[in-house]
């Protein structure tokens, strides 16, 4: 897994939200939950990845070219994080010590917002990656060994996206398994509503 970043600083009067790029595979995957455009997950051509929580642009994480990272929490620009060339960084936002970001030696990375452990981002050894918003486990993104990928919105298991070995893609709405989309090897695509076994 490789990572890349950019920051728009030309216009100081307008805020340009950063974009997070996670390099996974040459596929295009888009998940758009339209309740106020709160969540968008895109895997573009050239193995780019973008995760954005819109509605006021309160949160956006971008890893762009030059291996730099900038994390901004808006609403008064309370927090900004930049990873420089030496790739070692640790910062704490001290209002109750709600936020701590650390990148240690050996390319380890951990981001934690501690108020009830609502948010945790960890890149472990062997290119493991996990993003979790823990308030009732609403959102979880994991890239495991062997280029496995899983995105889960856990309130009732309504949505699950898994890219497994062999470049398989599966999108499942798990309430009674009503909907499943699978793209298998050879660019084949099968759409199934499982209660009636239609394809």
PDB file of C-alpha atoms in Angstrom:
ATOM      1  CA  UNK A   1       0.000   0.000   0.000  1.00  0.00           C
ATOM      2  CA  UNK A   2       1.453   3.344  -1.068  1.00  0.00           C
ATOM      3  CA  UNK A   3       0.204   6.805  -0.102  1.00  0.00           C
ATOM      4  CA  UNK A   4       0.337  10.355  -1.718  1.00  0.00           C
ATOM      5  CA  UNK A   5      -0.841  14.195  -0.656  1.00  0.00           C
ATOM      6  CA  UNK A   6      -1.594  17.979  -1.681  1.00  0.00           C
ATOM      7  CA  UNK A   7      -2.717  21.125   0.012  1.00  0.00           C
ATOM      8  CA  UNK A   8      -4.464  24.004  -1.772  1.00  0.00           C
ATOM      9  CA  UNK A   9      -3.051  27.216  -0.327  1.00  0.00           C
ATOM     10  CA  UNK A  10      -3.363  29.595  -3.297  1.00  0.00           C
ATOM     11  CA  UNK A  11      -6.650  31.162  -2.156  1.00  0.00           C
ATOM     12  CA  UNK A  12      -6.549  32.027   1.514  1.00  0.00           C
ATOM     13  CA  UNK A  13     -10.140  33.357   1.476  1.00  0.00           C
ATOM     14  CA  UNK A  14     -11.660  30.019   0.519  1.00  0.00           C
ATOM     15  CA  UNK A  15     -11.150  26.674   2.236  1.00  0.00           C
ATOM     16  CA  UNK A  16      -9.988  23.869  -0.008  1.00  0.00           C
ATOM     17  CA  UNK A  17     -10.662  20.557   1.753  1.00  0.00           C
ATOM     18  CA  UNK A  18      -7.869  17.992   1.403  1.00  0.00           C
ATOM     19  CA  UNK A  19      -8.456  14.554  -0.088  1.00  0.00           C
ATOM     20  CA  UNK A  20      -7.173  11.211   1.197  1.00  0.00           C
ATOM     21  CA  UNK A  21      -5.516   8.862  -1.302  1.00  0.00           C
ATOM     22  CA  UNK A  22      -4.940   5.218  -0.318  1.00  0.00           C
ATOM     23  CA  UNK A  23      -3.286   3.092  -3.016  1.00  0.00           C
ATOM     24  CA  UNK A  24      -4.978  -0.292  -3.247  1.00  0.00           C
ATOM     25  CA  UNK A  25      -5.748  -1.644  -6.755  1.00  0.00           C
ATOM     26  CA  UNK A  26      -6.536  -0.385 -10.263  1.00  0.00           C
ATOM     27  CA  UNK A  27     -10.275  -0.318  -9.828  1.00  0.00           C
ATOM     28  CA  UNK A  28     -12.978   2.315  -9.581  1.00  0.00           C
ATOM     29  CA  UNK A  29     -15.232   1.976  -6.509  1.00  0.00           C
ATOM     30  CA  UNK A  30     -17.705   4.633  -5.407  1.00  0.00           C
ATOM     31  CA  UNK A  31     -19.944   4.537  -2.339  1.00  0.00           C
ATOM     32  CA  UNK A  32     -22.240   7.532  -1.875  1.00  0.00           C
ATOM     33  CA  UNK A  33     -24.512   7.708   1.167  1.00  0.00           C
ATOM     34  CA  UNK A  34     -26.761  10.630   0.188  1.00  0.00           C
ATOM     35  CA  UNK A  35     -28.043  11.777   3.566  1.00  0.00           C
ATOM     36  CA  UNK A  36     -26.544  15.242   3.167  1.00  0.00           C
ATOM     37  CA  UNK A  37     -23.616  13.693   1.311  1.00  0.00           C
ATOM     38  CA  UNK A  38     -22.121  12.661   4.660  1.00  0.00           C
ATOM     39  CA  UNK A  39     -19.850   9.930   3.328  1.00  0.00           C
ATOM     40  CA  UNK A  40     -18.165   9.284  -0.014  1.00  0.00           C
ATOM     41  CA  UNK A  41     -15.655   6.509  -0.709  1.00  0.00           C
ATOM     42  CA  UNK A  42     -13.938   6.503  -4.094  1.00  0.00           C
ATOM     43  CA  UNK A  43     -11.214   4.284  -5.485  1.00  0.00           C
ATOM     44  CA  UNK A  44     -10.227   5.930  -8.764  1.00  0.00           C
ATOM     45  CA  UNK A  45      -8.056   4.886 -11.707  1.00  0.00           C
ATOM     46  CA  UNK A  46      -4.383   4.795 -10.800  1.00  0.00           C
ATOM     47  CA  UNK A  47      -5.198   3.287  -7.402  1.00  0.00           C
ATOM     48  CA  UNK A  48      -6.359   6.536  -5.786  1.00  0.00           C
ATOM     49  CA  UNK A  49      -8.588   6.610  -2.736  1.00  0.00           C
ATOM     50  CA  UNK A  50     -10.677   9.462  -1.369  1.00  0.00           C
ATOM     51  CA  UNK A  51     -12.627   9.573   1.902  1.00  0.00           C
ATOM     52  CA  UNK A  52     -14.642  12.749   2.573  1.00  0.00           C
ATOM     53  CA  UNK A  53     -17.220  13.639   5.180  1.00  0.00           C
ATOM     54  CA  UNK A  54     -18.994  16.621   3.641  1.00  0.00           C
ATOM     55  CA  UNK A  55     -21.893  18.619   5.150  1.00  0.00           C
ATOM     56  CA  UNK A  56     -19.893  21.693   6.161  1.00  0.00           C
ATOM     57  CA  UNK A  57     -16.629  20.014   5.193  1.00  0.00           C
ATOM     58  CA  UNK A  58     -15.855  19.397   8.857  1.00  0.00           C
ATOM     59  CA  UNK A  59     -13.353  16.614   8.218  1.00  0.00           C
ATOM     60  CA  UNK A  60     -11.084  15.712   5.333  1.00  0.00           C
ATOM     61  CA  UNK A  61      -7.853  13.676   5.250  1.00  0.00           C
ATOM     62  CA  UNK A  62      -5.491  13.852   2.291  1.00  0.00           C
ATOM     63  CA  UNK A  63      -2.298  12.048   1.485  1.00  0.00           C
ATOM     64  CA  UNK A  64      -0.844  13.481  -1.705  1.00  0.00           C
ATOM     65  CA  UNK A  65       2.369  13.523  -3.698  1.00  0.00           C
ATOM     66  CA  UNK A  66       5.573  13.916  -1.723  1.00  0.00           C
ATOM     67  CA  UNK A  67       4.450  11.617   1.096  1.00  0.00           C
ATOM     68  CA  UNK A  68       2.995  14.585   3.029  1.00  0.00           C
ATOM     69  CA  UNK A  69      -0.171  14.323   5.132  1.00  0.00           C
ATOM     70  CA  UNK A  70      -2.491  17.129   6.215  1.00  0.00           C
ATOM     71  CA  UNK A  71      -5.477  16.557   8.505  1.00  0.00           C
ATOM     72  CA  UNK A  72      -7.837  19.466   9.180  1.00  0.00           C
ATOM     73  CA  UNK A  73     -10.853  19.666  11.460  1.00  0.00           C
ATOM     74  CA  UNK A  74     -12.696  22.827  10.435  1.00  0.00           C
ATOM     75  CA  UNK A  75     -15.193  24.800  12.532  1.00  0.00           C
ATOM     76  CA  UNK A  76     -12.664  27.502  13.438  1.00  0.00           C
ATOM     77  CA  UNK A  77      -9.676  25.602  12.028  1.00  0.00           C
ATOM     78  CA  UNK A  78      -9.001  24.083  15.449  1.00  0.00           C
ATOM     79  CA  UNK A  79      -6.571  21.425  14.284  1.00  0.00           C
ATOM     80  CA  UNK A  80      -4.085  21.004  11.433  1.00  0.00           C
ATOM     81  CA  UNK A  81      -1.575  18.165  11.099  1.00  0.00           C
ATOM     82  CA  UNK A  82       1.330  17.977   8.648  1.00  0.00           C
ATOM     83  CA  UNK A  83       3.727  15.111   8.171  1.00  0.00           C
ATOM     84  CA  UNK A  84       7.107  16.423   7.033  1.00  0.00           C
ATOM     85  CA  UNK A  85       9.949  14.744   5.160  1.00  0.00           C
ATOM     86  CA  UNK A  86      11.459  12.960   8.174  1.00  0.00           C
ATOM     87  CA  UNK A  87       8.172  11.037   8.575  1.00  0.00           C
ATOM     88  CA  UNK A  88       8.266  11.243  12.364  1.00  0.00           C
ATOM     89  CA  UNK A  89       5.458  13.220  13.966  1.00  0.00           C
ATOM     90  CA  UNK A  90       3.498  13.451  17.182  1.00  0.00           C
ATOM     91  CA  UNK A  91       0.940  16.074  18.171  1.00  0.00           C
ATOM     92  CA  UNK A  92      -1.688  16.420  20.874  1.00  0.00           C
ATOM     93  CA  UNK A  93      -4.668  18.749  20.947  1.00  0.00           C
ATOM     94  CA  UNK A  94      -4.773  19.442  24.649  1.00  0.00           C
ATOM     95  CA  UNK A  95      -8.388  20.475  25.266  1.00  0.00           C
ATOM     96  CA  UNK A  96      -8.915  17.515  27.577  1.00  0.00           C
ATOM     97  CA  UNK A  97      -6.284  15.695  25.511  1.00  0.00           C
ATOM     98  CA  UNK A  98      -8.994  14.696  23.054  1.00  0.00           C
ATOM     99  CA  UNK A  99      -6.681  14.023  20.137  1.00  0.00           C
ATOM    100  CA  UNK A 100      -3.265  12.415  19.667  1.00  0.00           C
ATOM    101  CA  UNK A 101      -1.476  11.505  16.427  1.00  0.00           C
ATOM    102  CA  UNK A 102       1.794   9.601  16.370  1.00  0.00           C
ATOM    103  CA  UNK A 103       3.874   8.123  13.571  1.00  0.00           C
ATOM    104  CA  UNK A 104       6.631   6.020  15.037  1.00  0.00           C
ATOM    105  CA  UNK A 105       9.729   4.413  13.570  1.00  0.00           C
ATOM    106  CA  UNK A 106       9.132   1.546  11.171  1.00  0.00           C
ATOM    107  CA  UNK A 107       6.310   3.375   9.366  1.00  0.00           C
ATOM    108  CA  UNK A 108       3.819   2.763  12.196  1.00  0.00           C
ATOM    109  CA  UNK A 109       0.914   5.180  12.407  1.00  0.00           C
ATOM    110  CA  UNK A 110      -1.844   5.690  14.986  1.00  0.00           C
ATOM    111  CA  UNK A 111      -4.525   8.406  15.230  1.00  0.00           C
ATOM    112  CA  UNK A 112      -6.868   8.423  18.210  1.00  0.00           C
ATOM    113  CA  UNK A 113      -9.592  10.787  19.387  1.00  0.00           C
ATOM    114  CA  UNK A 114     -10.080   9.610  22.922  1.00  0.00           C
ATOM    115  CA  UNK A 115     -13.480  10.986  23.998  1.00  0.00           C
ATOM    116  CA  UNK A 116     -15.213   7.634  24.159  1.00  0.00           C
ATOM    117  CA  UNK A 117     -12.765   6.308  21.592  1.00  0.00           C
ATOM    118  CA  UNK A 118     -14.961   7.624  18.765  1.00  0.00           C
ATOM    119  CA  UNK A 119     -12.252   7.522  16.116  1.00  0.00           C
ATOM    120  CA  UNK A 120      -9.155   5.397  15.594  1.00  0.00           C
ATOM    121  CA  UNK A 121      -6.855   5.159  12.559  1.00  0.00           C
ATOM    122  CA  UNK A 122      -3.994   2.661  12.620  1.00  0.00           C
ATOM    123  CA  UNK A 123      -1.497   1.590   9.980  1.00  0.00           C
ATOM    124  CA  UNK A 124       0.332  -1.362  11.427  1.00  0.00           C
ATOM    125  CA  UNK A 125       3.223  -3.498  10.229  1.00  0.00           C
ATOM    126  CA  UNK A 126       2.784  -5.509   7.018  1.00  0.00           C
ATOM    127  CA  UNK A 127       0.692  -2.730   5.481  1.00  0.00           C
ATOM    128  CA  UNK A 128      -2.383  -3.276   7.655  1.00  0.00           C
ATOM    129  CA  UNK A 129      -4.860  -0.399   7.803  1.00  0.00           C
ATOM    130  CA  UNK A 130      -7.932   0.186   9.974  1.00  0.00           C
ATOM    131  CA  UNK A 131     -10.235   3.213  10.270  1.00  0.00           C
ATOM    132  CA  UNK A 132     -12.971   2.994  12.886  1.00  0.00           C
ATOM    133  CA  UNK A 133     -15.554   5.431  14.186  1.00  0.00           C
ATOM    134  CA  UNK A 134     -16.543   3.586  17.317  1.00  0.00           C
ATOM    135  CA  UNK A 135     -19.749   5.360  18.410  1.00  0.00           C
ATOM    136  CA  UNK A 136     -22.027   2.329  18.008  1.00  0.00           C
ATOM    137  CA  UNK A 137     -19.549   1.045  15.415  1.00  0.00           C
ATOM    138  CA  UNK A 138     -21.105   3.102  12.604  1.00  0.00           C
ATOM    139  CA  UNK A 139     -18.117   2.939  10.261  1.00  0.00           C
ATOM    140  CA  UNK A 140     -15.142   0.625   9.780  1.00  0.00           C
ATOM    141  CA  UNK A 141     -12.568   0.498   6.965  1.00  0.00           C
ATOM    142  CA  UNK A 142      -9.928  -2.233   6.940  1.00  0.00           C
ATOM    143  CA  UNK A 143      -7.226  -3.199   4.451  1.00  0.00           C
ATOM    144  CA  UNK A 144      -5.739  -6.486   5.545  1.00  0.00           C
ATOM    145  CA  UNK A 145      -2.893  -8.641   4.278  1.00  0.00           C
ATOM    146  CA  UNK A 146      -3.248  -9.838   0.687  1.00  0.00           C
ATOM    147  CA  UNK A 147      -4.906  -6.593  -0.446  1.00  0.00           C
ATOM    148  CA  UNK A 148      -8.188  -7.394   1.290  1.00  0.00           C
ATOM    149  CA  UNK A 149     -10.569  -4.487   1.729  1.00  0.00           C
ATOM    150  CA  UNK A 150     -13.738  -4.109   3.804  1.00  0.00           C
ATOM    151  CA  UNK A 151     -15.984  -1.095   4.455  1.00  0.00           C
ATOM    152  CA  UNK A 152     -18.800  -1.610   6.919  1.00  0.00           C
ATOM    153  CA  UNK A 153     -21.537   0.641   8.247  1.00  0.00           C
ATOM    154  CA  UNK A 154     -22.502  -1.416  11.234  1.00  0.00           C
ATOM    155  CA  UNK A 155     -25.833   0.036  12.421  1.00  0.00           C
ATOM    156  CA  UNK A 156     -27.867  -3.016  11.515  1.00  0.00           C
ATOM    157  CA  UNK A 157     -25.104  -4.081   9.112  1.00  0.00           C
ATOM    158  CA  UNK A 158     -26.772  -2.032   6.344  1.00  0.00           C
ATOM    159  CA  UNK A 159     -23.761  -1.738   4.067  1.00  0.00           C
ATOM    160  CA  UNK A 160     -20.620  -3.821   3.477  1.00  0.00           C
ATOM    161  CA  UNK A 161     -18.007  -3.464   0.704  1.00  0.00           C
ATOM    162  CA  UNK A 162     -15.329  -6.145   0.471  1.00  0.00           C
ATOM    163  CA  UNK A 163     -12.558  -6.453  -2.106  1.00  0.00           C
ATOM    164  CA  UNK A 164     -11.015  -9.845  -1.545  1.00  0.00           C
ATOM    165  CA  UNK A 165      -8.154 -11.806  -3.100  1.00  0.00           C
ATOM    166  CA  UNK A 166      -8.510 -12.312  -6.841  1.00  0.00           C
ATOM    167  CA  UNK A 167      -9.880  -8.780  -7.342  1.00  0.00           C
ATOM    168  CA  UNK A 168     -13.384  -9.727  -6.269  1.00  0.00           C
ATOM    169  CA  UNK A 169     -15.759  -6.933  -5.287  1.00  0.00           C
ATOM    170  CA  UNK A 170     -18.808  -7.501  -3.103  1.00  0.00           C
ATOM    171  CA  UNK A 171     -21.362  -4.924  -1.955  1.00  0.00           C
ATOM    172  CA  UNK A 172     -23.917  -6.242   0.508  1.00  0.00           C
ATOM    173  CA  UNK A 173     -26.876  -4.706   2.314  1.00  0.00           C
ATOM    174  CA  UNK A 174     -27.052  -7.162   5.145  1.00  0.00           C
ATOM    175  CA  UNK A 175     -30.520  -6.628   6.636  1.00  0.00           C
ATOM    176  CA  UNK A 176     -31.963 -10.015   5.699  1.00  0.00           C
ATOM    177  CA  UNK A 177     -29.373 -10.168   2.892  1.00  0.00           C
ATOM    178  CA  UNK A 178     -31.667  -8.289   0.502  1.00  0.00           C
ATOM    179  CA  UNK A 179     -28.960  -7.044  -1.866  1.00  0.00           C
ATOM    180  CA  UNK A 180     -25.577  -8.322  -3.064  1.00  0.00           C
ATOM    181  CA  UNK A 181     -23.336  -7.050  -5.898  1.00  0.00           C
ATOM    182  CA  UNK A 182     -20.303  -9.085  -6.932  1.00  0.00           C
ATOM    183  CA  UNK A 183     -17.694  -8.301  -9.590  1.00  0.00           C
ATOM    184  CA  UNK A 184     -15.594 -11.394 -10.170  1.00  0.00           C
ATOM    185  CA  UNK A 185     -12.424 -12.084 -12.157  1.00  0.00           C
ATOM    186  CA  UNK A 186     -12.622 -11.278 -15.851  1.00  0.00           C
ATOM    187  CA  UNK A 187     -14.750  -8.145 -15.293  1.00  0.00           C
ATOM    188  CA  UNK A 188     -17.882 -10.223 -14.757  1.00  0.00           C
ATOM    189  CA  UNK A 189     -20.700  -8.665 -12.779  1.00  0.00           C
ATOM    190  CA  UNK A 190     -23.582 -10.313 -10.986  1.00  0.00           C
ATOM    191  CA  UNK A 191     -26.378  -8.449  -9.186  1.00  0.00           C
ATOM    192  CA  UNK A 192     -28.502 -10.572  -6.874  1.00  0.00           C
ATOM    193  CA  UNK A 193     -31.521  -9.907  -4.684  1.00  0.00           C
ATOM    194  CA  UNK A 194     -31.088 -12.922  -2.493  1.00  0.00           C
ATOM    195  CA  UNK A 195     -34.621 -13.472  -1.202  1.00  0.00           C
ATOM    196  CA  UNK A 196     -35.807 -14.332  -4.720  1.00  0.00           C
ATOM    197  CA  UNK A 197     -32.444 -15.557  -6.052  1.00  0.00           C
ATOM    198  CA  UNK A 198     -32.642 -13.191  -9.047  1.00  0.00           C
ATOM    199  CA  UNK A 199     -29.590 -12.402 -11.213  1.00  0.00           C
TER     200      UNK A 199
END
